[in-house]
mmCIF file of N, CA and C in Angstrom:
data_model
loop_
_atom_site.group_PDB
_atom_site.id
_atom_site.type_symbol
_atom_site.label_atom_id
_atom_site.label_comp_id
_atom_site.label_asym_id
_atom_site.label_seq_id
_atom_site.Cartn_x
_atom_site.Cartn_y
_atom_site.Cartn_z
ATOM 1 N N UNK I 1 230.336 21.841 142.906
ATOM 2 C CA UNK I 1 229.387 22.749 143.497
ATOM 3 C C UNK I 1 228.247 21.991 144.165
ATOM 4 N N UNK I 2 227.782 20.914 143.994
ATOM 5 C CA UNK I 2 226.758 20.246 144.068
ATOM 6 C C UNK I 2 225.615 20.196 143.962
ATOM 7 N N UNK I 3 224.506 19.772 144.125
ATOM 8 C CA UNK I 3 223.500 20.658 143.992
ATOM 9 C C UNK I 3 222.790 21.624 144.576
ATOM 10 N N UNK I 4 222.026 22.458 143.205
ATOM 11 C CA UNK I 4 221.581 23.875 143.650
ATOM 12 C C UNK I 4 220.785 23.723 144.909
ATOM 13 N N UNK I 5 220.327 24.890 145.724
ATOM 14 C CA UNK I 5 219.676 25.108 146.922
ATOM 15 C C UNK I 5 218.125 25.186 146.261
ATOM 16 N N UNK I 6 217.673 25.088 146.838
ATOM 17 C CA UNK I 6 215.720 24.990 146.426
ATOM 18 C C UNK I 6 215.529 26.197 145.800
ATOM 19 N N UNK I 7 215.963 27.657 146.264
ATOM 20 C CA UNK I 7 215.347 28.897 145.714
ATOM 21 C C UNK I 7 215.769 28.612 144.223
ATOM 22 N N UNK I 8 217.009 28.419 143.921
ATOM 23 C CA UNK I 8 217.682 28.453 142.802
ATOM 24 C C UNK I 8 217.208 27.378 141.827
ATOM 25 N N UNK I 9 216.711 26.304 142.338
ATOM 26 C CA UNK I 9 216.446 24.752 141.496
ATOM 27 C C UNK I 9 214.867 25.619 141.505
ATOM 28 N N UNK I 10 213.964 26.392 142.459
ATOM 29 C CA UNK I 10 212.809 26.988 141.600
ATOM 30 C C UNK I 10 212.879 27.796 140.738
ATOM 31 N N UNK I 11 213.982 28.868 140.721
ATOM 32 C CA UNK I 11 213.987 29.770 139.872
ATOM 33 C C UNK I 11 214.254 29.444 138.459
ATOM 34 N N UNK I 12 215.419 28.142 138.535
ATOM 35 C CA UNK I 12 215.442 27.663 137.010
ATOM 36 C C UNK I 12 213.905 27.003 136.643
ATOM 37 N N UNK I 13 213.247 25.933 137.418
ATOM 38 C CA UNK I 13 212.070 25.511 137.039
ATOM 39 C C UNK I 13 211.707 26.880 136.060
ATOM 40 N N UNK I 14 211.241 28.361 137.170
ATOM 41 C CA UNK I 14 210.604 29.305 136.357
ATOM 42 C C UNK I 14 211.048 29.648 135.415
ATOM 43 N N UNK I 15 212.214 29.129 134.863
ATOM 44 C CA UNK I 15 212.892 29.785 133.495
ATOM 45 C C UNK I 15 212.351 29.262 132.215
ATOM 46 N N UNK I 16 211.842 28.040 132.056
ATOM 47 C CA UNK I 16 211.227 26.760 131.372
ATOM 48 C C UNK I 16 209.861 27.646 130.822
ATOM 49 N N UNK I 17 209.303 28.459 131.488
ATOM 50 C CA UNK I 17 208.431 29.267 131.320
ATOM 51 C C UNK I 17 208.424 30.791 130.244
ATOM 52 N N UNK I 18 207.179 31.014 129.405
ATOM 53 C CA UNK I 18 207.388 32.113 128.452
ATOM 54 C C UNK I 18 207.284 33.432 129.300
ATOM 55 N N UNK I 19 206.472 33.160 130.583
ATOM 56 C CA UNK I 19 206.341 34.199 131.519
ATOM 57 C C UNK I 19 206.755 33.978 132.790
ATOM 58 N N UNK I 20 207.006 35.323 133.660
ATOM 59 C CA UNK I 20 207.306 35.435 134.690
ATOM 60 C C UNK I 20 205.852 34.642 136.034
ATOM 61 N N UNK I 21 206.650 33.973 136.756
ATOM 62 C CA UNK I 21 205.508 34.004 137.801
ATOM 63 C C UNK I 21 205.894 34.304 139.262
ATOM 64 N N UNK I 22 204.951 34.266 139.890
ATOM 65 C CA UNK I 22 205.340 34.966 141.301
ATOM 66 C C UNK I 22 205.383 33.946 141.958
ATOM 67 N N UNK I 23 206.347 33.789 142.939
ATOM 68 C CA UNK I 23 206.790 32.300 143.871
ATOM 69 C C UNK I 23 206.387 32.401 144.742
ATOM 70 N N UNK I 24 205.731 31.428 145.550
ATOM 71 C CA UNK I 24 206.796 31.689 147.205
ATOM 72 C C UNK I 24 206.936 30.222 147.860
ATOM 73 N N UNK I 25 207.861 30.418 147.816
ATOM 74 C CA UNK I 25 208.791 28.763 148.412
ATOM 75 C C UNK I 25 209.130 28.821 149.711
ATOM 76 N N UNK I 26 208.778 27.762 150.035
ATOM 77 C CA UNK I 26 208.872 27.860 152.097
ATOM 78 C C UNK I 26 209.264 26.236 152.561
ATOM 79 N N UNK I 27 208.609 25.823 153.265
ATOM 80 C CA UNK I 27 209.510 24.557 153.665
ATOM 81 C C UNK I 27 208.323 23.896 155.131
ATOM 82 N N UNK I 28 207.623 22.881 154.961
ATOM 83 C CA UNK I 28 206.888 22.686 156.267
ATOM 84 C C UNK I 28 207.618 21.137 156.870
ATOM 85 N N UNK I 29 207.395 20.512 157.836
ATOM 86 C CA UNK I 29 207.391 19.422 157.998
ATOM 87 C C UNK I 29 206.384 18.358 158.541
ATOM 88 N N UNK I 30 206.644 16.965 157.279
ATOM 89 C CA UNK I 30 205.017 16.608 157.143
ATOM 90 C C UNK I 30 204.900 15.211 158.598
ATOM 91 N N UNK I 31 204.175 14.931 159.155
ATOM 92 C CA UNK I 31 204.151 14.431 160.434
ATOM 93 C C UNK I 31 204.526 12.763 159.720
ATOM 94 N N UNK I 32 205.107 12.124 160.111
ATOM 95 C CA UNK I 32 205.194 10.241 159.851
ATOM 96 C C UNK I 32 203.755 9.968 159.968
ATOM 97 N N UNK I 33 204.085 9.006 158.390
ATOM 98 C CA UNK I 33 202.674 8.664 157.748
ATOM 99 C C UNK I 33 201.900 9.767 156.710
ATOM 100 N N UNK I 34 202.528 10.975 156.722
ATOM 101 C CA UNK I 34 201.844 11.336 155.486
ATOM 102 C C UNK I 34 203.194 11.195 154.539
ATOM 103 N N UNK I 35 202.986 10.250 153.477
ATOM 104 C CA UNK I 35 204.070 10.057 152.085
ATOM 105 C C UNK I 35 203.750 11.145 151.350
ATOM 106 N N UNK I 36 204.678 11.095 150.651
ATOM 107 C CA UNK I 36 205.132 12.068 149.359
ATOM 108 C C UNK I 36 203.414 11.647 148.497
ATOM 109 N N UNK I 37 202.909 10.488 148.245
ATOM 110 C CA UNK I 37 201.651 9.568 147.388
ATOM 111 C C UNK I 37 200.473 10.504 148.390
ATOM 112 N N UNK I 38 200.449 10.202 149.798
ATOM 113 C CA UNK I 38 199.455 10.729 150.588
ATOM 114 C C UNK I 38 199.218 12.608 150.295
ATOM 115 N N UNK I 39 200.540 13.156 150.495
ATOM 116 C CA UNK I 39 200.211 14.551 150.428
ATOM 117 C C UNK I 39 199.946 14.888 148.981
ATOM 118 N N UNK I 40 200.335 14.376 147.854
ATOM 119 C CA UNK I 40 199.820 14.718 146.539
ATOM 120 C C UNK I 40 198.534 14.604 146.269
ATOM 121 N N UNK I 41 198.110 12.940 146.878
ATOM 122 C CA UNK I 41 196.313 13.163 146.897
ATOM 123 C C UNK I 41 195.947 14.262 147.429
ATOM 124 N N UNK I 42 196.058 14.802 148.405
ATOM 125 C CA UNK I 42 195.450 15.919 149.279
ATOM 126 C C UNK I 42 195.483 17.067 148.544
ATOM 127 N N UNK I 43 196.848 17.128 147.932
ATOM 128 C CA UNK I 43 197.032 18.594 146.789
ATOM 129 C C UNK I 43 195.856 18.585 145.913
ATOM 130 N N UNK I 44 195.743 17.257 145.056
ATOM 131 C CA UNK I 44 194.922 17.522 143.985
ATOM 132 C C UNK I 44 193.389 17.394 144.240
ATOM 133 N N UNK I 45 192.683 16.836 145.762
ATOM 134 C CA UNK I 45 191.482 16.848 146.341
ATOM 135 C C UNK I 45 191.245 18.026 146.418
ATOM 136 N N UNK I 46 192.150 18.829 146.995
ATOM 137 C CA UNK I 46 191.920 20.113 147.513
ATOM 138 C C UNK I 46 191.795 21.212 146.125
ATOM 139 N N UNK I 47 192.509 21.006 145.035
ATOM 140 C CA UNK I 47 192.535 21.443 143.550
ATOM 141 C C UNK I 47 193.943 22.440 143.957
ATOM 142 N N UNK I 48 194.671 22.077 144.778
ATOM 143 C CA UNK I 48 195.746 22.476 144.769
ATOM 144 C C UNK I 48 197.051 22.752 144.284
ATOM 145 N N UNK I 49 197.067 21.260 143.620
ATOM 146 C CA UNK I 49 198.516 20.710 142.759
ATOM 147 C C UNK I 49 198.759 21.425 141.751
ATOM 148 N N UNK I 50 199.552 21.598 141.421
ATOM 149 C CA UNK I 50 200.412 22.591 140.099
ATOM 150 C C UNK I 50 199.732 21.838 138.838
ATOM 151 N N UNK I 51 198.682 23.014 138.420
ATOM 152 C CA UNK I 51 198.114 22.733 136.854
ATOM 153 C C UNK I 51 198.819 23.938 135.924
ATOM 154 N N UNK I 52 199.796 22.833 134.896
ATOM 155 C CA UNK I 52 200.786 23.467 134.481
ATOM 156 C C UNK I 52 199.477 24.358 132.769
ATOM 157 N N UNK I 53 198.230 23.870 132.794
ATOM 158 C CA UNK I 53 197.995 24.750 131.725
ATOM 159 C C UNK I 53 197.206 25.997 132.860
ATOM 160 N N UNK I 54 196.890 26.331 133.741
ATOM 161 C CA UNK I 54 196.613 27.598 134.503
ATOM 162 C C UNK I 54 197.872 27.968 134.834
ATOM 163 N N UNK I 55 199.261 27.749 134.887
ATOM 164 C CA UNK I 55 200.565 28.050 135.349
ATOM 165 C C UNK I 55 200.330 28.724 136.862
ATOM 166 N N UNK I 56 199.512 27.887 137.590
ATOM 167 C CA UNK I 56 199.288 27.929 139.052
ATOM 168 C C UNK I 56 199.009 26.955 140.221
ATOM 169 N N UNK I 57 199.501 26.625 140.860
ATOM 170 C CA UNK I 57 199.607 26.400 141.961
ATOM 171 C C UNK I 57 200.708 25.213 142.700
ATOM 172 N N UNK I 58 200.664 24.487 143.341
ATOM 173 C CA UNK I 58 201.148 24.233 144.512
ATOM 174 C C UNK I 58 202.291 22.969 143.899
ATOM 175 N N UNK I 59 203.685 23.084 143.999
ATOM 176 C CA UNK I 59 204.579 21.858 143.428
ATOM 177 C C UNK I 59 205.606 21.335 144.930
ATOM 178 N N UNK I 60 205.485 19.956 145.335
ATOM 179 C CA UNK I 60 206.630 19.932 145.895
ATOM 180 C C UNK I 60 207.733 19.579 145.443
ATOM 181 N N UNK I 61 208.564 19.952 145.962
ATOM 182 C CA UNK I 61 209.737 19.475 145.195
ATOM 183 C C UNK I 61 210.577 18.807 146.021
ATOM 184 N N UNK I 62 210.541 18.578 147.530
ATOM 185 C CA UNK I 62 211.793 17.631 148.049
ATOM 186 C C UNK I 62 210.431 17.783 149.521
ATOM 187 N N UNK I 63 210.488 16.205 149.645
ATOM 188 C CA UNK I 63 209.316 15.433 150.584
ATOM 189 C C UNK I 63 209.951 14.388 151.893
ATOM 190 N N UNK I 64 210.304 14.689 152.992
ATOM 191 C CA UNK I 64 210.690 13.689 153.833
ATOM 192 C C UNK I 64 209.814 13.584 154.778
ATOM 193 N N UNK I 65 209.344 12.434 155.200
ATOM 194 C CA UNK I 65 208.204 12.048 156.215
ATOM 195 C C UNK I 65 209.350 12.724 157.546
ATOM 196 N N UNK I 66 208.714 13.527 158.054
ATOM 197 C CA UNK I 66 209.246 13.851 159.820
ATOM 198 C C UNK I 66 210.390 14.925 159.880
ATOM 199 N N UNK I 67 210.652 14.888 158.297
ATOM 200 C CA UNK I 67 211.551 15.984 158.276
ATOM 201 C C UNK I 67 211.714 17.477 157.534
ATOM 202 N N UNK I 68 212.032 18.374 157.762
ATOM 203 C CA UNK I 68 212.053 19.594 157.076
ATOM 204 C C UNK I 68 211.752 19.245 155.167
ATOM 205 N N UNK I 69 210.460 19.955 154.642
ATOM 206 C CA UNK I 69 210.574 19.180 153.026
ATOM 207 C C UNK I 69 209.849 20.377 152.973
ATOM 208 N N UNK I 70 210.293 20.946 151.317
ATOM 209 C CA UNK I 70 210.063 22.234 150.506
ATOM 210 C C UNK I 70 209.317 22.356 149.369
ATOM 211 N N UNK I 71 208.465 23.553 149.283
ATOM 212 C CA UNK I 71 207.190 23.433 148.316
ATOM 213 C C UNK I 71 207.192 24.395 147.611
ATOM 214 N N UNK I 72 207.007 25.112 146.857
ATOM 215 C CA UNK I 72 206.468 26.078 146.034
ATOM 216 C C UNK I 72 205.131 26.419 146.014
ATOM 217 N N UNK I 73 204.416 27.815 146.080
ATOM 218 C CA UNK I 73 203.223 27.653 145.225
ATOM 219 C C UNK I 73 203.641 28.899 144.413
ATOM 220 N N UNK I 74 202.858 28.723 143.015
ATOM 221 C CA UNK I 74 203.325 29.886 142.069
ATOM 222 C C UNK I 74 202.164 30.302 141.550
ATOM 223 N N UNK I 75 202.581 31.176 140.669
ATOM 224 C CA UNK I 75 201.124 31.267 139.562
ATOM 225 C C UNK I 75 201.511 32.465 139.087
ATOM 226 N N UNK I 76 200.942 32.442 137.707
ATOM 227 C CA UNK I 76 201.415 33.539 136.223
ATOM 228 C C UNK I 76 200.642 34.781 136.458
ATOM 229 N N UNK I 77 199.311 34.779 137.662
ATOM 230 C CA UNK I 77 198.582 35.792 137.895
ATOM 231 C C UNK I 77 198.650 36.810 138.464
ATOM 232 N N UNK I 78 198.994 36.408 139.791
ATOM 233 C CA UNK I 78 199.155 37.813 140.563
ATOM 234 C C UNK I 78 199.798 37.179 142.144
ATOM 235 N N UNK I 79 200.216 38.343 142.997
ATOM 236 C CA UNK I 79 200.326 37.669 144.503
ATOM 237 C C UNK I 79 199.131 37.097 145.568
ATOM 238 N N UNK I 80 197.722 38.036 144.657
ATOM 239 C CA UNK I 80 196.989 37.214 145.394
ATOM 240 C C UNK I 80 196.273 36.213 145.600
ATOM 241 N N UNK I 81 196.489 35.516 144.097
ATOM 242 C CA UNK I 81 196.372 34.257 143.955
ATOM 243 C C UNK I 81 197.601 33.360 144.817
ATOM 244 N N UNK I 82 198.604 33.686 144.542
ATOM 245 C CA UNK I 82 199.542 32.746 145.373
ATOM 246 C C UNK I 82 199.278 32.944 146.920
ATOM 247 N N UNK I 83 198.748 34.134 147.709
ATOM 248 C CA UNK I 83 198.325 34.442 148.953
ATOM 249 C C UNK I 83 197.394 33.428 149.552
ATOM 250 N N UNK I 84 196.593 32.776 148.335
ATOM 251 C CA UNK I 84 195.134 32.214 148.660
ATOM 252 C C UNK I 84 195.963 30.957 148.308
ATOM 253 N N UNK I 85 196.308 30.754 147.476
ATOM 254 C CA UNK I 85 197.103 28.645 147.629
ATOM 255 C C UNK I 85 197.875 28.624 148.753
ATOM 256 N N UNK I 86 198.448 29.799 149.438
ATOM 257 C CA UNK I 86 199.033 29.338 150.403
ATOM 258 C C UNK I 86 198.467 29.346 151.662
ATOM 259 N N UNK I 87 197.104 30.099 151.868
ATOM 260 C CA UNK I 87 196.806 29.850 152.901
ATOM 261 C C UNK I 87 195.471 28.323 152.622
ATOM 262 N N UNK I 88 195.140 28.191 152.072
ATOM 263 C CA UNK I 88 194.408 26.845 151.585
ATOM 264 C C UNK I 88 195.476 25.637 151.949
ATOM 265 N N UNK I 89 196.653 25.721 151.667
ATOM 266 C CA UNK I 89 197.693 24.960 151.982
ATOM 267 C C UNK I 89 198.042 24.800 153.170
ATOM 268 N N UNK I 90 198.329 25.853 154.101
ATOM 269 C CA UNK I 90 198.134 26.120 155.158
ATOM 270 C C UNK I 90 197.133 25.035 155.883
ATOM 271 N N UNK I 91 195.947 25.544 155.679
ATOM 272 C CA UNK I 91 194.624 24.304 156.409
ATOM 273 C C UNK I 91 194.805 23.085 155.771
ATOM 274 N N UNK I 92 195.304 22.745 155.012
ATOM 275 C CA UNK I 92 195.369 21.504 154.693
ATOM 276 C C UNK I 92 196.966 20.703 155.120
ATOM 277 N N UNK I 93 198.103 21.426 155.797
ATOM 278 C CA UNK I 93 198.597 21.054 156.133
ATOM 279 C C UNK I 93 198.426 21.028 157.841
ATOM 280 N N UNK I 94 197.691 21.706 158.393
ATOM 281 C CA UNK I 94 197.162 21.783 159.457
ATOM 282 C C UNK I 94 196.673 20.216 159.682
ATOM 283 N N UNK I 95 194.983 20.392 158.791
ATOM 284 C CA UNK I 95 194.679 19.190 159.042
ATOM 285 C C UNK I 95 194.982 18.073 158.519
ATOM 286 N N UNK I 96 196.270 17.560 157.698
ATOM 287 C CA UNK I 96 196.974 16.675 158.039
ATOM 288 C C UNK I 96 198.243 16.495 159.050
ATOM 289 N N UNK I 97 198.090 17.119 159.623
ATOM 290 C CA UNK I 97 198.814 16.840 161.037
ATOM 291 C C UNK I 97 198.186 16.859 162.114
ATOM 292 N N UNK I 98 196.448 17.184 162.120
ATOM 293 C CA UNK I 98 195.889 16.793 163.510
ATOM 294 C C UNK I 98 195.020 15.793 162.934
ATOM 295 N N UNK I 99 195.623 14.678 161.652
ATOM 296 C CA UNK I 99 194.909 13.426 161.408
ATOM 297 C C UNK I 99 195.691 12.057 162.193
ATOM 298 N N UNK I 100 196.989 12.457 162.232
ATOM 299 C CA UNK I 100 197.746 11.691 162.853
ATOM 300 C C UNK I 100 198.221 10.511 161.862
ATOM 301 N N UNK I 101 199.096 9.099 162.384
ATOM 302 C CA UNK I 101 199.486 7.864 161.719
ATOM 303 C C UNK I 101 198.351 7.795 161.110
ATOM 304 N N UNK I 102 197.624 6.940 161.809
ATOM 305 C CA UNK I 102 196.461 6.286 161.547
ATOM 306 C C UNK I 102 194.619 6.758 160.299
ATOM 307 N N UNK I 103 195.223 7.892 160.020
ATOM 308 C CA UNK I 103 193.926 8.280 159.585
ATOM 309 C C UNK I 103 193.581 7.971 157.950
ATOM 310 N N UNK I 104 192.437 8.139 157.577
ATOM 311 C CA UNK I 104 192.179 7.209 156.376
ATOM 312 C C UNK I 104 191.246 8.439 155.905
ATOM 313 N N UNK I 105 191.728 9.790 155.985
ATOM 314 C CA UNK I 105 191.592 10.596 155.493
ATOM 315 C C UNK I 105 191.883 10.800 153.830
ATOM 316 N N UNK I 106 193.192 10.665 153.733
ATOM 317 C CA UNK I 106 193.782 10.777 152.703
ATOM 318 C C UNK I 106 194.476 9.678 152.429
ATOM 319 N N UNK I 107 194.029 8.597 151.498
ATOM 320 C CA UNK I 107 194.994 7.612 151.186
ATOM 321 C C UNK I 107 195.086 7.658 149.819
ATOM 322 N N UNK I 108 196.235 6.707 149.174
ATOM 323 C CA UNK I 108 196.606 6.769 147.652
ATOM 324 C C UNK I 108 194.976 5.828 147.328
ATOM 325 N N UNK I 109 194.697 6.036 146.496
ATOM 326 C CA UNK I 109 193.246 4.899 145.511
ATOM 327 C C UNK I 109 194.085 4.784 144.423
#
């Protein structure tokens, strides 16, 4: 069979869980030069990254520089919490793509 498709490899993630949470999994592509290391800083600057004791927000799960790569944001609360990580995500994937190669915006420390 090989492996599962992203909806399905999130939905088991959500199974690991005592409660239900609300997903929404989408897919952006990150410009050459932002790494898998670069966009995680940015997640957790921004207070974005999946804090598994609030059971909310933002996980990637498959990262290719230049190419199609898929994210989750979740949370145990409601849709409009996940409405608001995703549009926060949104501007922050914005403005790492009008930072370009070169920018020293976001680097690993």
């Amino acid at each position: 069979m090989g492996r599962p498709n992203g909806n399905f490899s999130v939905r088991l993630w959500e199974s690991r869980f005592c409660q239900n949470l609300y997903l929404h999994t989408s897919s952006w592509k990150p410009p050459a030069g932002v790494t898998a290391a670069v966009f995680f800083t940015a997640l957790q600057e921004q207070g974005l990254a999946w804090d598994p004791d609030a059971l909310q927000g933002v996980l990637v799960y498959q990262h290719f520089q230049g190419q199609s790569s898929a994210y989750v944001a979740a949370s145990a609360n409601s849709w409009e919490t996940v409405d608001s990580y995703i549009g926060r995500l949104q501007e922050l994937m914005a403005e790492l793509g009008d930072l370009g190669i070169g920018s020293r915006a976001y680097v690993q420390r």
